[in-house]
Amino acid sequence: MVYVLGIDGGGTKTVCLLMDESGNVLSRGNGGASNYQTIGIDAAQIAIKTAIDKAISSFLDDKNYNKISIQGLGIGLAGVGREEDFNVIQNLLEQVIKTSKASINWELEPNSTVIKSDSVIALVGGLGHSVGIVVIAGTGSQIFGQNSQGQTKRVGGWGYLLGDEGSGYFIAISGLKAALKSHDGRLGSTELIPAFKQHLNLDNIESLIEVVYRRGWTVPQIASLAKIVDKVARNGDEIANKIINTAIEELVFATKIVIESLFEPNETVEIVTIGGVFQGINNFHSKYIQSLKAVVPNANVILPRYEPAYGAGILALNGLGYFPKNL
Amino acid sequence: MVYVLGIDGGGTKTVCLLMDESGNVLSRGNGGASNYQTIGIDAAQIAIKTAIDKAISSFLDDKNYNKISIQGLGIGLAGVGREEDFNVIQNLLEQVIKTSKASINWELEPNSTVIKSDSVIALVGGLGHSVGIVVIAGTGSQIFGQNSQGQTKRVGGWGYLLGDEGSGYFIAISGLKAALKSHDGRLGSTELIPAFKQHLNLDNIESLIEVVYRRGWTVPQIASLAKIVDKVARNGDEIANKIINTAIEELVFATKIVIESLFEPNETVEIVTIGGVFQGINNFHSKYIQSLKAVVPNANVILPRYEPAYGAGILALNGLGYFPKNL
C-alpha cells in the first residue's frame, strides 16, 4: 500500500487528504489558515501540522492501526512560485515532519515532495489532470492555464490593491464605491445605499469610512459584501447589475488571453471554475459560460471534478509513478 | 494685543501658527503627524503640543518675553465632522492645554476654540475667506465647497480603498495596475513596466507584489509613485497619459458637482487647488483649469492665498470678532 498526503493551504483554512496509490481519499483533516505571507511561518506551520495530524489520526483510529508510512506529500500554497518561497516551504515542511506524531513513518523522496502554487493544485484537482485552465474567483481572482507541452500562463492574481478583477473583493469594493459616488451625486440613484446601510447597521452611508478603515476590516470581510451587491442586482438595480456584469467580462477577457496564449485556435480547452463568486452570485456561472462561449466557442467549462487538496495528492502520487500516470 | 493659534493637523506633519488680531503670522512651529484615527490619540496629542510649544518658544525667544496670553485656537484635522470626532478633539485639546508650558496663559473662550475638518481650514486658508471651493489632490483627494448661505458640499475624500479619484494614490495605483495588466497581456505595451522596475529596483514586474504587500508599503509611499507615471507620461507613453487625464477628468467632474449644488449657474466661483498632484505633475494645474473652464466657464481657479493653518487661525480670530470680520 502506498500512502500520500495532499494539502491545500489557504487563506481561511488548510485541508489535508490522505490518499492511496489509486487516488482514493482515505481520510481528511482541517487546520487553520496557512497563507504564511500574511499570518507568518509559525502559524502556517501549526495549521499544516494540525491538518496532517487530524487526517492521520482519523485514518488510524478508524482502522485501528497504530502506525502509517507516508511516501508522498503534495502541497499548494498562495504565492509560491519564486525560489525564495519554495525554500521557505521546504523548511516549513521539514519542521512539520520533525515535530509530527510518532505514528507517522515518513518515507518521502525528493520526487514525491511536491510544492506548488495554489493555482496549480486547483487546476489539477479541478480537472483531474493538468492540461486546461482554472478560473478562480473567490475573495481574489486568478486565471491559470497549462498546455500539453507544460507551458503555463497566469493572468490576474495581483491581490486586492493591484488587481483581482472579477473577484468577490472587486464586486464588493465596486459596490461600496458606487454607493459613495451616488451619495456624492457622481452616479445615479442606487439601492446599494439602503442595502449597505441596513446590512452594516449604519445611520448614514458616510459611516462606511468607519467600517472599512477604523474597524480595520480585512480583505475577506470586505469581499463578503459581494453578496449585498448580488442581492441588490437580483432586485433589478441597474448599477449593481453593471458591477456584476463587469466582473464577468473581466474574467472572460482574462480567460480568453490565457486560452490564446497556450492553445491552438480550434483546440478544445477544458476550463474549471472555482470559488465563492461562481457559486454565490446569482447566475454568475451560467452568464460566465455564455459570455465566454461568445468569444471562444470551443471552451468547455466544467465544475470542479475534485478539490485542490486532491490535486496536490495526485501530484505527489504522480511523482512516485502512480495514478494518474501522466499529468 | 490679541494672540491666536492656527493649527493644521495632517497625516505627515502638524503646523502651528501664532497670529495677531490683524492676521499677521508672528511665528511658526512644526510637529509630527496628528491624524489621530491612524496614529492614535496619544501620538496626535504629542504632535500638536510640540507644534504649539515650538511656535510659542520661537516667538517668546525672539521678543525676549517670558509669557504670552492665547485668546483663540483654531484647528483642522482630517476626519473631523461627526459629533464623536468633535468630542475626541475637544478632550485632546484639554489635555494639550493642561500639559502645556507655563509660559502660556490660556484665555480661550468657547467661541474662539474652533475645531474643523481639514477641508474647511484648507478652504478658508486657500481663499482667505470662506465662500468658494477647495480642490485637494495630494495623497488623497477631496472637493469641498461653501456658499454665502453657509451651505457646504463635499465630494470624494473617501480614502484610498473607497474613492480618492484624481489623487496621487489614484494615479500611482492606476499606473501599477496598468503595468500588471500590460504584463498579463490585458493591455498594450507601456513604458510603465521598465520605469517601475528601474525605480523600485525589481528584477521583474511580478515583484510589485513583494513591494506593495510584503514590504507593507503605506498609502503615502504608494502615492509617491505618481511621479513615475508622470515621468512616463511626459515621455509620450499613451497609457500613462490616459491615467493622468482620467485623474484630471475625475477632479473636474467632482468640482462641477460641488459648483452646481452650491452656486447659481452664472455666479463666479473662486476655486483654490491644493496638494502635491497640482504642483508635482506636469501641466496638471493648467490642464485642470482648461478642462474645468470647458464645462464651467465662470470658474475662477486660483493658487492658495494662504496655508490651511492660516485658515484655522483666522477662523479663531473670527470667533473673537476680529479680522476678517465676516467669514
PDB file of N, CA and C in Angstrom, chain A residues 174-230:
ATOM      1  N   SER A 174     -16.405  47.620  -5.636  1.00  0.00           N
ATOM      2  CA  SER A 174     -17.088  48.376  -6.694  1.00  0.00           C
ATOM      3  C   SER A 174     -18.464  48.820  -6.202  1.00  0.00           C
ATOM      4  N   GLY A 175     -19.126  47.956  -5.454  1.00  0.00           N
ATOM      5  CA  GLY A 175     -20.433  48.299  -4.887  1.00  0.00           C
ATOM      6  C   GLY A 175     -20.329  49.429  -3.879  1.00  0.00           C
ATOM      7  N   LEU A 176     -19.334  49.352  -3.008  1.00  0.00           N
ATOM      8  CA  LEU A 176     -19.147  50.393  -1.996  1.00  0.00           C
ATOM      9  C   LEU A 176     -18.807  51.730  -2.660  1.00  0.00           C
ATOM     10  N   LYS A 177     -17.899  51.690  -3.656  1.00  0.00           N
ATOM     11  CA  LYS A 177     -17.534  52.917  -4.370  1.00  0.00           C
ATOM     12  C   LYS A 177     -18.752  53.506  -5.080  1.00  0.00           C
ATOM     13  N   ALA A 178     -19.550  52.652  -5.684  1.00  0.00           N
ATOM     14  CA  ALA A 178     -20.735  53.129  -6.407  1.00  0.00           C
ATOM     15  C   ALA A 178     -21.717  53.793  -5.445  1.00  0.00           C
ATOM     16  N   ALA A 179     -21.882  53.201  -4.265  1.00  0.00           N
ATOM     17  CA  ALA A 179     -22.796  53.788  -3.269  1.00  0.00           C
ATOM     18  C   ALA A 179     -22.328  55.188  -2.876  1.00  0.00           C
ATOM     19  N   LEU A 180     -21.022  55.341  -2.667  1.00  0.00           N
ATOM     20  CA  LEU A 180     -20.481  56.637  -2.250  1.00  0.00           C
ATOM     21  C   LEU A 180     -20.516  57.646  -3.400  1.00  0.00           C
ATOM     22  N   LYS A 181     -20.260  57.185  -4.618  1.00  0.00           N
ATOM     23  CA  LYS A 181     -20.359  58.087  -5.772  1.00  0.00           C
ATOM     24  C   LYS A 181     -21.798  58.559  -5.951  1.00  0.00           C
ATOM     25  N   SER A 182     -22.721  57.664  -5.743  1.00  0.00           N
ATOM     26  CA  SER A 182     -24.129  58.033  -5.848  1.00  0.00           C
ATOM     27  C   SER A 182     -24.483  59.058  -4.769  1.00  0.00           C
ATOM     28  N   HIS A 183     -23.998  58.821  -3.561  1.00  0.00           N
ATOM     29  CA  HIS A 183     -24.208  59.757  -2.446  1.00  0.00           C
ATOM     30  C   HIS A 183     -23.634  61.142  -2.777  1.00  0.00           C
ATOM     31  N   ASP A 184     -22.473  61.159  -3.419  1.00  0.00           N
ATOM     32  CA  ASP A 184     -21.824  62.420  -3.811  1.00  0.00           C
ATOM     33  C   ASP A 184     -22.577  63.148  -4.918  1.00  0.00           C
ATOM     34  N   GLY A 185     -23.377  62.394  -5.676  1.00  0.00           N
ATOM     35  CA  GLY A 185     -24.011  62.965  -6.860  1.00  0.00           C
ATOM     36  C   GLY A 185     -23.224  62.693  -8.134  1.00  0.00           C
ATOM     37  N   ARG A 186     -22.235  61.783  -8.026  1.00  0.00           N
ATOM     38  CA  ARG A 186     -21.420  61.460  -9.198  1.00  0.00           C
ATOM     39  C   ARG A 186     -21.982  60.279  -9.979  1.00  0.00           C
ATOM     40  N   LEU A 187     -23.024  59.659  -9.454  1.00  0.00           N
ATOM     41  CA  LEU A 187     -23.619  58.491 -10.084  1.00  0.00           C
ATOM     42  C   LEU A 187     -25.106  58.532  -9.746  1.00  0.00           C
ATOM     43  N   GLY A 188     -25.919  57.910 -10.590  1.00  0.00           N
ATOM     44  CA  GLY A 188     -27.362  57.922 -10.378  1.00  0.00           C
ATOM     45  C   GLY A 188     -27.773  57.212  -9.093  1.00  0.00           C
ATOM     46  N   SER A 189     -29.058  57.213  -8.858  1.00  0.00           N
ATOM     47  CA  SER A 189     -29.614  56.602  -7.656  1.00  0.00           C
ATOM     48  C   SER A 189     -29.439  55.080  -7.695  1.00  0.00           C
ATOM     49  N   THR A 190     -29.119  54.495  -6.541  1.00  0.00           N
ATOM     50  CA  THR A 190     -28.964  53.038  -6.470  1.00  0.00           C
ATOM     51  C   THR A 190     -29.441  52.510  -5.118  1.00  0.00           C
ATOM     52  N   GLU A 191     -30.026  51.315  -5.185  1.00  0.00           N
ATOM     53  CA  GLU A 191     -30.490  50.652  -3.963  1.00  0.00           C
ATOM     54  C   GLU A 191     -29.323  50.109  -3.135  1.00  0.00           C
ATOM     55  N   LEU A 192     -28.104  50.247  -3.661  1.00  0.00           N
ATOM     56  CA  LEU A 192     -26.930  49.801  -2.891  1.00  0.00           C
ATOM     57  C   LEU A 192     -26.827  50.581  -1.577  1.00  0.00           C
ATOM     58  N   ILE A 193     -27.196  51.863  -1.610  1.00  0.00           N
ATOM     59  CA  ILE A 193     -27.080  52.689  -0.392  1.00  0.00           C
ATOM     60  C   ILE A 193     -27.940  52.131   0.744  1.00  0.00           C
ATOM     61  N   PRO A 194     -29.270  51.996   0.560  1.00  0.00           N
ATOM     62  CA  PRO A 194     -30.042  51.419   1.668  1.00  0.00           C
ATOM     63  C   PRO A 194     -29.627  49.989   2.025  1.00  0.00           C
ATOM     64  N   ALA A 195     -29.195  49.232   1.020  1.00  0.00           N
ATOM     65  CA  ALA A 195     -28.824  47.833   1.305  1.00  0.00           C
ATOM     66  C   ALA A 195     -27.577  47.754   2.194  1.00  0.00           C
ATOM     67  N   PHE A 196     -26.562  48.561   1.881  1.00  0.00           N
ATOM     68  CA  PHE A 196     -25.356  48.568   2.733  1.00  0.00           C
ATOM     69  C   PHE A 196     -25.681  49.130   4.121  1.00  0.00           C
ATOM     70  N   LYS A 197     -26.478  50.196   4.152  1.00  0.00           N
ATOM     71  CA  LYS A 197     -26.843  50.795   5.443  1.00  0.00           C
ATOM     72  C   LYS A 197     -27.526  49.760   6.341  1.00  0.00           C
ATOM     73  N   GLN A 198     -28.463  49.045   5.753  1.00  0.00           N
ATOM     74  CA  GLN A 198     -29.207  48.054   6.534  1.00  0.00           C
ATOM     75  C   GLN A 198     -28.291  46.913   6.984  1.00  0.00           C
ATOM     76  N   HIS A 199     -27.533  46.379   6.042  1.00  0.00           N
ATOM     77  CA  HIS A 199     -26.693  45.220   6.363  1.00  0.00           C
ATOM     78  C   HIS A 199     -25.640  45.553   7.413  1.00  0.00           C
ATOM     79  N   LEU A 200     -25.084  46.759   7.330  1.00  0.00           N
ATOM     80  CA  LEU A 200     -23.996  47.139   8.240  1.00  0.00           C
ATOM     81  C   LEU A 200     -24.491  47.959   9.429  1.00  0.00           C
ATOM     82  N   ASN A 201     -25.805  48.157   9.455  1.00  0.00           N
ATOM     83  CA  ASN A 201     -26.411  48.873  10.579  1.00  0.00           C
ATOM     84  C   ASN A 201     -25.830  50.294  10.722  1.00  0.00           C
ATOM     85  N   LEU A 202     -25.829  51.021   9.605  1.00  0.00           N
ATOM     86  CA  LEU A 202     -25.270  52.373   9.579  1.00  0.00           C
ATOM     87  C   LEU A 202     -26.384  53.420   9.582  1.00  0.00           C
ATOM     88  N   ASP A 203     -26.137  54.520  10.298  1.00  0.00           N
ATOM     89  CA  ASP A 203     -27.091  55.630  10.273  1.00  0.00           C
ATOM     90  C   ASP A 203     -27.037  56.345   8.926  1.00  0.00           C
ATOM     91  N   ASN A 204     -25.821  56.463   8.391  1.00  0.00           N
ATOM     92  CA  ASN A 204     -25.674  57.106   7.091  1.00  0.00           C
ATOM     93  C   ASN A 204     -24.531  56.442   6.338  1.00  0.00           C
ATOM     94  N   ILE A 205     -24.551  56.602   5.028  1.00  0.00           N
ATOM     95  CA  ILE A 205     -23.605  55.874   4.175  1.00  0.00           C
ATOM     96  C   ILE A 205     -22.171  56.382   4.363  1.00  0.00           C
ATOM     97  N   GLU A 206     -22.022  57.638   4.835  1.00  0.00           N
ATOM     98  CA  GLU A 206     -20.673  58.148   5.124  1.00  0.00           C
ATOM     99  C   GLU A 206     -19.939  57.275   6.144  1.00  0.00           C
ATOM    100  N   SER A 207     -20.705  56.597   6.989  1.00  0.00           N
ATOM    101  CA  SER A 207     -20.082  55.773   8.028  1.00  0.00           C
ATOM    102  C   SER A 207     -19.384  54.539   7.462  1.00  0.00           C
ATOM    103  N   LEU A 208     -19.478  54.323   6.156  1.00  0.00           N
ATOM    104  CA  LEU A 208     -18.678  53.258   5.542  1.00  0.00           C
ATOM    105  C   LEU A 208     -17.201  53.442   5.854  1.00  0.00           C
ATOM    106  N   ILE A 209     -16.775  54.700   5.961  1.00  0.00           N
ATOM    107  CA  ILE A 209     -15.388  55.013   6.314  1.00  0.00           C
ATOM    108  C   ILE A 209     -15.028  54.370   7.649  1.00  0.00           C
ATOM    109  N   GLU A 210     -15.949  54.501   8.575  1.00  0.00           N
ATOM    110  CA  GLU A 210     -15.802  53.898   9.909  1.00  0.00           C
ATOM    111  C   GLU A 210     -15.581  52.385   9.785  1.00  0.00           C
ATOM    112  N   VAL A 211     -16.436  51.740   8.982  1.00  0.00           N
ATOM    113  CA  VAL A 211     -16.383  50.282   8.849  1.00  0.00           C
ATOM    114  C   VAL A 211     -15.077  49.838   8.199  1.00  0.00           C
ATOM    115  N   VAL A 212     -14.761  50.465   7.074  1.00  0.00           N
ATOM    116  CA  VAL A 212     -13.659  49.970   6.247  1.00  0.00           C
ATOM    117  C   VAL A 212     -12.287  50.326   6.832  1.00  0.00           C
ATOM    118  N   TYR A 213     -12.128  51.544   7.333  1.00  0.00           N
ATOM    119  CA  TYR A 213     -10.803  51.956   7.811  1.00  0.00           C
ATOM    120  C   TYR A 213     -10.637  51.806   9.323  1.00  0.00           C
ATOM    121  N   ARG A 214     -11.568  52.360  10.084  1.00  0.00           N
ATOM    122  CA  ARG A 214     -11.329  52.432  11.526  1.00  0.00           C
ATOM    123  C   ARG A 214     -11.534  51.087  12.206  1.00  0.00           C
ATOM    124  N   ARG A 215     -12.523  50.296  11.718  1.00  0.00           N
ATOM    125  CA  ARG A 215     -12.686  48.970  12.310  1.00  0.00           C
ATOM    126  C   ARG A 215     -11.652  48.003  11.747  1.00  0.00           C
ATOM    127  N   GLY A 216     -10.896  48.494  10.752  1.00  0.00           N
ATOM    128  CA  GLY A 216      -9.826  47.670  10.196  1.00  0.00           C
ATOM    129  C   GLY A 216     -10.312  46.381   9.573  1.00  0.00           C
ATOM    130  N   TRP A 217     -11.359  46.464   8.773  1.00  0.00           N
ATOM    131  CA  TRP A 217     -11.878  45.256   8.128  1.00  0.00           C
ATOM    132  C   TRP A 217     -10.811  44.595   7.278  1.00  0.00           C
ATOM    133  N   THR A 218     -10.804  43.266   7.294  1.00  0.00           N
ATOM    134  CA  THR A 218      -9.871  42.522   6.452  1.00  0.00           C
ATOM    135  C   THR A 218     -10.425  42.440   5.023  1.00  0.00           C
ATOM    136  N   VAL A 219      -9.554  42.042   4.110  1.00  0.00           N
ATOM    137  CA  VAL A 219      -9.961  41.889   2.711  1.00  0.00           C
ATOM    138  C   VAL A 219     -11.102  40.863   2.564  1.00  0.00           C
ATOM    139  N   PRO A 220     -11.018  39.674   3.208  1.00  0.00           N
ATOM    140  CA  PRO A 220     -12.159  38.742   3.102  1.00  0.00           C
ATOM    141  C   PRO A 220     -13.452  39.328   3.669  1.00  0.00           C
ATOM    142  N   GLN A 221     -13.340  40.142   4.719  1.00  0.00           N
ATOM    143  CA  GLN A 221     -14.558  40.755   5.277  1.00  0.00           C
ATOM    144  C   GLN A 221     -15.188  41.715   4.271  1.00  0.00           C
ATOM    145  N   ILE A 222     -14.367  42.524   3.624  1.00  0.00           N
ATOM    146  CA  ILE A 222     -14.897  43.430   2.599  1.00  0.00           C
ATOM    147  C   ILE A 222     -15.495  42.608   1.455  1.00  0.00           C
ATOM    148  N   ALA A 223     -14.751  41.570   1.031  1.00  0.00           N
ATOM    149  CA  ALA A 223     -15.218  40.735  -0.097  1.00  0.00           C
ATOM    150  C   ALA A 223     -16.572  40.109   0.186  1.00  0.00           C
ATOM    151  N   SER A 224     -16.848  39.831   1.467  1.00  0.00           N
ATOM    152  CA  SER A 224     -18.122  39.185   1.810  1.00  0.00           C
ATOM    153  C   SER A 224     -19.320  40.077   1.480  1.00  0.00           C
ATOM    154  N   LEU A 225     -19.076  41.382   1.283  1.00  0.00           N
ATOM    155  CA  LEU A 225     -20.173  42.295   0.916  1.00  0.00           C
ATOM    156  C   LEU A 225     -20.598  42.124  -0.547  1.00  0.00           C
ATOM    157  N   ALA A 226     -19.892  41.276  -1.290  1.00  0.00           N
ATOM    158  CA  ALA A 226     -20.319  40.991  -2.673  1.00  0.00           C
ATOM    159  C   ALA A 226     -21.755  40.456  -2.677  1.00  0.00           C
ATOM    160  N   LYS A 227     -22.108  39.746  -1.613  1.00  0.00           N
ATOM    161  CA  LYS A 227     -23.472  39.185  -1.547  1.00  0.00           C
ATOM    162  C   LYS A 227     -24.538  40.291  -1.479  1.00  0.00           C
ATOM    163  N   ILE A 228     -24.189  41.446  -0.940  1.00  0.00           N
ATOM    164  CA  ILE A 228     -25.132  42.574  -0.894  1.00  0.00           C
ATOM    165  C   ILE A 228     -25.316  43.141  -2.310  1.00  0.00           C
ATOM    166  N   VAL A 229     -24.208  43.271  -3.031  1.00  0.00           N
ATOM    167  CA  VAL A 229     -24.294  43.746  -4.425  1.00  0.00           C
ATOM    168  C   VAL A 229     -25.173  42.776  -5.228  1.00  0.00           C
ATOM    169  N   ASP A 230     -24.963  41.478  -4.992  1.00  0.00           N
ATOM    170  CA  ASP A 230     -25.755  40.454  -5.679  1.00  0.00           C
ATOM    171  C   ASP A 230     -27.239  40.588  -5.349  1.00  0.00           C
TER     172      ASP A 230
END
